[in-house]
Short mmCIF file of C-alpha atoms in Angstrom, two decimals:
data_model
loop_
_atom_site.label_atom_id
_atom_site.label_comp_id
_atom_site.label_asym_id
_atom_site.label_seq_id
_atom_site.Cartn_x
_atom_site.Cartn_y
_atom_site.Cartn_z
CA UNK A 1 0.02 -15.32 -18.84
CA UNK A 2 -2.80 -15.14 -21.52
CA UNK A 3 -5.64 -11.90 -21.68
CA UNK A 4 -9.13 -11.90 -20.84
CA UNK A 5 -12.06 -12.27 -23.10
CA UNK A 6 -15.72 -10.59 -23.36
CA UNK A 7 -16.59 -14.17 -21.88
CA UNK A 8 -14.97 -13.59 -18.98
CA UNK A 9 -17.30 -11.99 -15.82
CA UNK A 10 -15.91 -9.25 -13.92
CA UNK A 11 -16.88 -8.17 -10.43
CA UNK A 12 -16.15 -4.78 -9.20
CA UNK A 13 -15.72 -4.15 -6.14
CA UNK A 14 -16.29 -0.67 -5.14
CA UNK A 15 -15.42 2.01 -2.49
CA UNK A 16 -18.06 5.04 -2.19
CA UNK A 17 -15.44 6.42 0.16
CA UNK A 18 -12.51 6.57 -1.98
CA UNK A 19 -10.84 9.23 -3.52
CA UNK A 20 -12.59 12.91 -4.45
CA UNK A 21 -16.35 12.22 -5.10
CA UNK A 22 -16.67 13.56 -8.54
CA UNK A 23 -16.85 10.58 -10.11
CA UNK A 24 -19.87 7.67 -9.73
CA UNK A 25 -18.13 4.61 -10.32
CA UNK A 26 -20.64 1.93 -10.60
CA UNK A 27 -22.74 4.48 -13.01
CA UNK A 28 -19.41 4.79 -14.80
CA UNK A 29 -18.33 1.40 -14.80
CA UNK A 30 -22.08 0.36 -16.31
CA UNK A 31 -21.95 2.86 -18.73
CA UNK A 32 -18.47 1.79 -19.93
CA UNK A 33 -19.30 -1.67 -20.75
CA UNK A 34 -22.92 -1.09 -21.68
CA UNK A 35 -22.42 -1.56 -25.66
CA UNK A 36 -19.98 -4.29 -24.95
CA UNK A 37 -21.18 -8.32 -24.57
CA UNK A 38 -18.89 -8.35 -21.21
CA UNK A 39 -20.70 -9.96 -18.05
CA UNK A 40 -20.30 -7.46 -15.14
CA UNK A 41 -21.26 -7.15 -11.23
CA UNK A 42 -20.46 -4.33 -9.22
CA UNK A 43 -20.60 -4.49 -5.13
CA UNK A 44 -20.32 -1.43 -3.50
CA UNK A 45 -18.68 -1.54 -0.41
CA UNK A 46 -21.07 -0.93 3.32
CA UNK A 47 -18.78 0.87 5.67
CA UNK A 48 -16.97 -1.64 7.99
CA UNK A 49 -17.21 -4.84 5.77
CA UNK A 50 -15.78 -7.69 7.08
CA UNK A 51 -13.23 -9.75 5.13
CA UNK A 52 -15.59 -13.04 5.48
CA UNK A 53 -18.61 -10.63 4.17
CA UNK A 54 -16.76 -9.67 0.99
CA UNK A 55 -15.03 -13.44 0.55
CA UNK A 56 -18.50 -14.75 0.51
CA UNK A 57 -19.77 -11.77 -2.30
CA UNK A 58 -16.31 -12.66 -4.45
CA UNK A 59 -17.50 -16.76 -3.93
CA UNK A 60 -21.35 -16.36 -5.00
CA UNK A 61 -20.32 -13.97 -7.94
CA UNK A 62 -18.25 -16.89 -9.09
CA UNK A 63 -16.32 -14.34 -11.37
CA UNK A 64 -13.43 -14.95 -13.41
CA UNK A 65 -11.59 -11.48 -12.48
CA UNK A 66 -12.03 -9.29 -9.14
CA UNK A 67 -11.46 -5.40 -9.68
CA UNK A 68 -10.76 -3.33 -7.14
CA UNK A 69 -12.00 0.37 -7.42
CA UNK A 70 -10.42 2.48 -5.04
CA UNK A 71 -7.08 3.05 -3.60
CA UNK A 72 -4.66 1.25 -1.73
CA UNK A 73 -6.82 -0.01 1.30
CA UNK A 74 -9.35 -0.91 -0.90
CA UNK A 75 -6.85 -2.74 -3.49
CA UNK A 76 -5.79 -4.76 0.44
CA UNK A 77 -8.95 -5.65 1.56
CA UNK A 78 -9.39 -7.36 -2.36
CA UNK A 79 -6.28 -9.21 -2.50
CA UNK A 80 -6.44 -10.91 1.13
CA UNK A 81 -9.82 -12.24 0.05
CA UNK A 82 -8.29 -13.58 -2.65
CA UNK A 83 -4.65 -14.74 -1.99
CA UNK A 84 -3.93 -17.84 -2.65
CA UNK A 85 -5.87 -18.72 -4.84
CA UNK A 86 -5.49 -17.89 -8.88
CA UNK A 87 -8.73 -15.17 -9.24
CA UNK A 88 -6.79 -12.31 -11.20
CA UNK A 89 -7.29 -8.85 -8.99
CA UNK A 90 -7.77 -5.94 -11.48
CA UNK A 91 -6.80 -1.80 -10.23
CA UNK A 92 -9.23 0.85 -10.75
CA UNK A 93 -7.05 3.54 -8.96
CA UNK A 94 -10.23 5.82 -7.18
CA UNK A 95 -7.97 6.69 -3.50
CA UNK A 96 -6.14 9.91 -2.89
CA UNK A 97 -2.72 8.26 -3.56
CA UNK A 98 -2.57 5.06 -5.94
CA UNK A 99 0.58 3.77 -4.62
CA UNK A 100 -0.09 0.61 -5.94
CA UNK A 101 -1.66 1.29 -8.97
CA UNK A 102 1.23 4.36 -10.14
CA UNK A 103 3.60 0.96 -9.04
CA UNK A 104 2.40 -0.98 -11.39
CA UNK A 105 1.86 0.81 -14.62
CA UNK A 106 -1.63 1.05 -14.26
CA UNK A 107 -3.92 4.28 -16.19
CA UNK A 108 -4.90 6.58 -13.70
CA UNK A 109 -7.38 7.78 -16.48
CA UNK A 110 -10.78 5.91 -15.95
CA UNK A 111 -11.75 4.18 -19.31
CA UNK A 112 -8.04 3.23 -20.06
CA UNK A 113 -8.20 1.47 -16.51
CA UNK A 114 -10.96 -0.40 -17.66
CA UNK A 115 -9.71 -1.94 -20.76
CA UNK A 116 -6.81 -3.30 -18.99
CA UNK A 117 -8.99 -4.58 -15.99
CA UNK A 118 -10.97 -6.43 -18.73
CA UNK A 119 -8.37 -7.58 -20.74
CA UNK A 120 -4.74 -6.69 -19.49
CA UNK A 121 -2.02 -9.25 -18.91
CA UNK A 122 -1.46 -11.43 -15.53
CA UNK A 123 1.53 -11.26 -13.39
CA UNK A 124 2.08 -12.98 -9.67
CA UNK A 125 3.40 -10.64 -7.49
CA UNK A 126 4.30 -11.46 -3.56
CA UNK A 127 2.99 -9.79 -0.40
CA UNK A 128 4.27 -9.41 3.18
CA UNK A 129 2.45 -10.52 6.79
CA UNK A 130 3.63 -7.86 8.79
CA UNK A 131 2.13 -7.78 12.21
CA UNK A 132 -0.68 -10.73 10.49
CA UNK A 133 -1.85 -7.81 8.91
CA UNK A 134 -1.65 -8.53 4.99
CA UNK A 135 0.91 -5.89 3.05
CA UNK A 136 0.82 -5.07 -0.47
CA UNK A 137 2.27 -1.53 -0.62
CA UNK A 138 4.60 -0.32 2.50
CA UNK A 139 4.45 -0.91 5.96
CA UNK A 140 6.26 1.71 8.16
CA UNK A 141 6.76 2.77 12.08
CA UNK A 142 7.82 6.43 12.73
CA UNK A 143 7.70 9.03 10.73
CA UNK A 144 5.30 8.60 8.15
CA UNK A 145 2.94 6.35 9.99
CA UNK A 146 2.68 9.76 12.83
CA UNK A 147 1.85 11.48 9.20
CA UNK A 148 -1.14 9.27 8.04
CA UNK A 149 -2.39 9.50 12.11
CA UNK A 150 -2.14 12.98 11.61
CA UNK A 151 -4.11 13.10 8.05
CA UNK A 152 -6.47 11.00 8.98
CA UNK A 153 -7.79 14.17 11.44
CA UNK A 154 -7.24 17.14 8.85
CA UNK A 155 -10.09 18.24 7.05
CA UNK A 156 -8.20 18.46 3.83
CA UNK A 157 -7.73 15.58 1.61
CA UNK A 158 -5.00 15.61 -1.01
CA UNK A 159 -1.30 16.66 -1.07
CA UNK A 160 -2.01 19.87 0.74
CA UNK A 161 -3.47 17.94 3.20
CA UNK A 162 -0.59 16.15 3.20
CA UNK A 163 2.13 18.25 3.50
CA UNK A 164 0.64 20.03 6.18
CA UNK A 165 -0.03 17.06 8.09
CA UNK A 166 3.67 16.57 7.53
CA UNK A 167 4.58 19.63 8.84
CA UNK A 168 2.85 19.30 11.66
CA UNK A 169 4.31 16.14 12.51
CA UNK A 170 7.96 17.29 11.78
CA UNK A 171 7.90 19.53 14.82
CA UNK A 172 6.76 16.69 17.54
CA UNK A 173 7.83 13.88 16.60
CA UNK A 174 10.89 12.16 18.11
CA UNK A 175 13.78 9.59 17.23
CA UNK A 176 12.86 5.96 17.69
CA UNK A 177 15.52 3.65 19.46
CA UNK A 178 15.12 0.28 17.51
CA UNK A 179 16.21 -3.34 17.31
CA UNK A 180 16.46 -4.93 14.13
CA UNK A 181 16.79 -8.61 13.35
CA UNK A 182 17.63 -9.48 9.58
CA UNK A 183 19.32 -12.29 8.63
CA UNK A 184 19.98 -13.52 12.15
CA UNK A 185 21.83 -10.30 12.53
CA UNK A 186 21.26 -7.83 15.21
CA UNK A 187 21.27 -3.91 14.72
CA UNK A 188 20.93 -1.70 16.72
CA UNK A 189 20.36 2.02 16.57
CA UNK A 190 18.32 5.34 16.23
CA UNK A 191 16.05 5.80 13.37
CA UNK A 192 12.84 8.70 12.17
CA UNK A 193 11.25 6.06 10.45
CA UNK A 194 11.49 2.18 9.37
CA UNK A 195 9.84 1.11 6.07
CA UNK A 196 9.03 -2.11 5.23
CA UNK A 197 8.89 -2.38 1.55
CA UNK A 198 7.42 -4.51 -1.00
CA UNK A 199 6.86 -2.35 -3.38
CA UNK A 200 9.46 0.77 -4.49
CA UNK A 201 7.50 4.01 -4.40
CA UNK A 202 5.16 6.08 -1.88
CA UNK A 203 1.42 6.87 -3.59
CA UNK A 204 3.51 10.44 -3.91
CA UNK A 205 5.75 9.13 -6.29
CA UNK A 206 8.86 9.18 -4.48
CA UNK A 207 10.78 5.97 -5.08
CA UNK A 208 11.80 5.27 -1.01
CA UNK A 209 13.13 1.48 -2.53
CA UNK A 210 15.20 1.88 -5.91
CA UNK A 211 15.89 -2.12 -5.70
CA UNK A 212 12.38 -3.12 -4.95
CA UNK A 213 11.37 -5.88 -7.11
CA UNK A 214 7.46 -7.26 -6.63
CA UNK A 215 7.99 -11.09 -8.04
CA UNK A 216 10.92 -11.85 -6.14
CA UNK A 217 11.47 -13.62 -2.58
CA UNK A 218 12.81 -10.79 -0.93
CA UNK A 219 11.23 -7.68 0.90
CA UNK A 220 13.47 -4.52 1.55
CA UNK A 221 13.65 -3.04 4.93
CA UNK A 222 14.30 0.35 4.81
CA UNK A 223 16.66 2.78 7.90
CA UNK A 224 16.06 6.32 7.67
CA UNK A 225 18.66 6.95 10.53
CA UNK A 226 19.62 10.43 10.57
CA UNK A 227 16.80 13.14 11.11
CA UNK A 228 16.90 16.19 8.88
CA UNK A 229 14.18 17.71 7.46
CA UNK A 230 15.24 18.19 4.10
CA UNK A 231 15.57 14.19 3.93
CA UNK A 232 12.34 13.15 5.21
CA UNK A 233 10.77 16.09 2.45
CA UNK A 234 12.81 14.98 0.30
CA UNK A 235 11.83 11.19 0.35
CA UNK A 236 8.05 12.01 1.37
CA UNK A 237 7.59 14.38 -1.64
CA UNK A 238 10.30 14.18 -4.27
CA UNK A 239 12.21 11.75 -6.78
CA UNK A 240 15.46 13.06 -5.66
CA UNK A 241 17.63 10.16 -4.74
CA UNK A 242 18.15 9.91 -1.15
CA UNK A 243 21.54 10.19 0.80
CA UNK A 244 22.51 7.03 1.40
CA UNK A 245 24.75 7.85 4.49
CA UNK A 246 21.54 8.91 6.30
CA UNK A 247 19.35 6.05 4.75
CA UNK A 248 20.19 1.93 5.03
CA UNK A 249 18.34 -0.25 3.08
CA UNK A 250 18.44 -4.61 3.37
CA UNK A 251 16.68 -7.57 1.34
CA UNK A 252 15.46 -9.77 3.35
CA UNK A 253 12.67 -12.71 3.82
CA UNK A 254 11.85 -12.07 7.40
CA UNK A 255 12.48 -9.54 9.91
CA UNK A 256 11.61 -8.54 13.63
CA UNK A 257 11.76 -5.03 15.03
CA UNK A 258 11.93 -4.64 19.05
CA UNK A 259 11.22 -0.45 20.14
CA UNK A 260 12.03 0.73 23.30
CA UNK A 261 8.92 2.78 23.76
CA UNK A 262 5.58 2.29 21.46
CA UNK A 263 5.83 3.73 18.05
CA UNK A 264 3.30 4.57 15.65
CA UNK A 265 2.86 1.94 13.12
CA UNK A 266 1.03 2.12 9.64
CA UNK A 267 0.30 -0.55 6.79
CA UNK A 268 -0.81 -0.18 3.25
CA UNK A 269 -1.77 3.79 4.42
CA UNK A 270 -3.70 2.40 7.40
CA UNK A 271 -3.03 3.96 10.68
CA UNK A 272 -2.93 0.28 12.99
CA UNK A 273 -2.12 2.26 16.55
CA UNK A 274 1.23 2.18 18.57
CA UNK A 275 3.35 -0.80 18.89
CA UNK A 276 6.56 -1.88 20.10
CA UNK A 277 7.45 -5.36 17.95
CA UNK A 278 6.74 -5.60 14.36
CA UNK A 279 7.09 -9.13 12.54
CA UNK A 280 7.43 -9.68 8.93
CA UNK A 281 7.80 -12.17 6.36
CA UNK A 282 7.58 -12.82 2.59
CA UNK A 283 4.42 -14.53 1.48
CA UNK A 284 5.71 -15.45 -2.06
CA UNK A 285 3.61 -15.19 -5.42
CA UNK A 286 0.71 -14.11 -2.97
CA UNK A 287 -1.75 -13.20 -5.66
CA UNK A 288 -2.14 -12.29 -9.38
CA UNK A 289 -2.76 -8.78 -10.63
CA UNK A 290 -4.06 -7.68 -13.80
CA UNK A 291 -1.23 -5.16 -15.57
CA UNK A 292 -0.85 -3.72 -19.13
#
C-alpha cells in the first residue's frame, strides 16, 4: 500500500504518562515538523479518557493518519477507536516496553519514528477480542499477568522493576488447573501461565511465539505446563528458545479457557483483575498500521 505525503494531516495522540519523562513529546513532535509543510495536531491524553471521548477527537480532527505516542496501552486504546475502518495508526514507541512497536520494525529512536509515522508503508494486521476487551499484543492468565499486578505496585519502573516484580511473584504464585477448548477439542491440564498470542515477542524481547504471524487468520495459544524457574526466566527475559516438552503452543481462530479457581488475567500489559473463563477470537485485518 502506497506512502504518505506532506499533504497528508497527522494527529498525535499523546500519553504524558508513558514511558520515562525525559522527553516532551508534543514540544518534540512540533519541533520536528516545524520546517516541514506537514499539517499536524497533537491531543494529549486527560487521565481516564474514555474510548467515545478520544473517537470523537480522531472524528473532528478529520486526519488522514492517527499516531499513537506511547506504549502498548496507549497504541490499544488508538487502534479500537479506529478498527474497522481504513485510518492508518502510526507507533511512536514512548512506554516502558514497546512490545508492539520492537514487533513491528518500528525506530525506537524519536525522529526516525517520525519519518516513518509520516510517510512509512501500510500493512493490515488482525487483532483478537479476548474477554471483549480488544488485543493487539498478548493476552495472558497466570504467571505473567500476577507479574504486571505486581509491577504495577513497585516504585521502580523499568527492567529492574521488572525482574524484581518477577521474583517476587515466583515465590507465591501457584499452578493453574485449566480447561482448554481449541478446535472443538478439549484439554485438560496444569499450567504457570496461558498466553494468548497475536503477536510473537514480549516488550522484553523474548520471542514466547516463534510461528506468530500478524496478517494471518490464526492466533496462537500458548501452554507453559511445567513450572521451573529457569523456564519462566528464561521466556520472560531471554531469546533462548524454549523447551518445548514444558511449553505447547496451537493456531487457532477461537478459543475458551474454563479455571477451576480465579486466575489473574492481563491484556496488552493491562492488569484486568481475576477471572475464571477467558474467550477469544480472531478479528481479521482489524486495522492498518504504519511500518517501514
Amino acid at each position: 500500500m502506497g506512502a504518505g505525503n506532506s499533504s497528508a494531516k497527522l494527529l498525535f495522540i499523546v500519553n504524558p504518562g508513558s514511558g520515562n519523562h525525559q522527553i516532551n513529546y508534543s514540544e518534540a513532535i512540533t519541533l520536528h515538523f516545524k520546517a516541514e509543510s506537514q499539517e499536524i495536531e497533537i491531543f494529549e491524553l486527560p487521565k481516564d479518557c474514555s474510548l467515545e471521548n478520544l473517537k470523537q477527537t480522531i472524528d473532528q480532527s478529520k486526519a488522514d493518519r492517527v499516531i499513537a505516542v506511547g506504549g502498548d496501552g496507549t497504541l490499544k486504546l488508538v487502534a479500537e477507536c479506529l478498527a474497522g475502518t481504513n485510518i492508518p495508526i502510526g507507533i511512536i514507541p514512548a512506554g516502558s516496553a514497546n512490545g508492539m512497536a520492537k514487533e513491528l520494525g518500528i525506530p525506537l529512536e524519536l525522529e526516525a519514528a517520525l519519518k516513518v509515522a509520516a510517510s512509512g508503508q501500510l500493512k493490515k494486521i488482525h487483532a483478537i477480542k479476548v474477554n471483549g476487551e480488544f488485543c493487539i499484543h498478548l493476552a495472558d492468565i497466570g504467571f505473567n499477568a500476577y507479574i504486571i499486578k505486581r509491577f504495577d505496585h513497585l516504585p521502580q519502573r523499568g527492567m529492574i522493576g521488572y525482574a524484581k516484580a518477577a521474583w517476587q511473584a515466583l515465590w507465591s504464585h501457584h499452578k493453574m488447573e485449566v480447561d482448554l477448548e481449541i478446535k472443538g477439542k478439549q484439554i485438560q491440564t496444569q499450567a504457570a501461565m496461558v498466553v494468548i498470542a497475536n503477536a510473537t515477542s514480549y516488550g522484553t524481547g523474548v520471542k514466547i511465539n516463534p510461528e506468530g504471524d500478524l496478517t494471518d487468520d490464526l492466533f496462537e495459544v500458548i501452554l507453559v505446563k511445567k513450572y521451573t524457574v529457569l523456564e519462566i526466566l528464561k521466556v520472560k527475559f531471554t531469546e533462548l528458545p524454549f523447551n518445548r516438552e514444558k511449553i505447547e503452543l496451537f493456531h487457532t481462530k477461537d478459543l475458551c479457557i474454563k479455571t477451576r479457581h480465579k486466575v489473574h488475567f492481563q491484556v496488552d500489559g493491562e492488569y484486568q483483575g481475576k477471572v475464571n473463563q477467558v474467550e477469544a477470537r480472531i478479528l481479521p485485518a482489524a486495522i492498518t498500521i504504519i511500518i517501514p
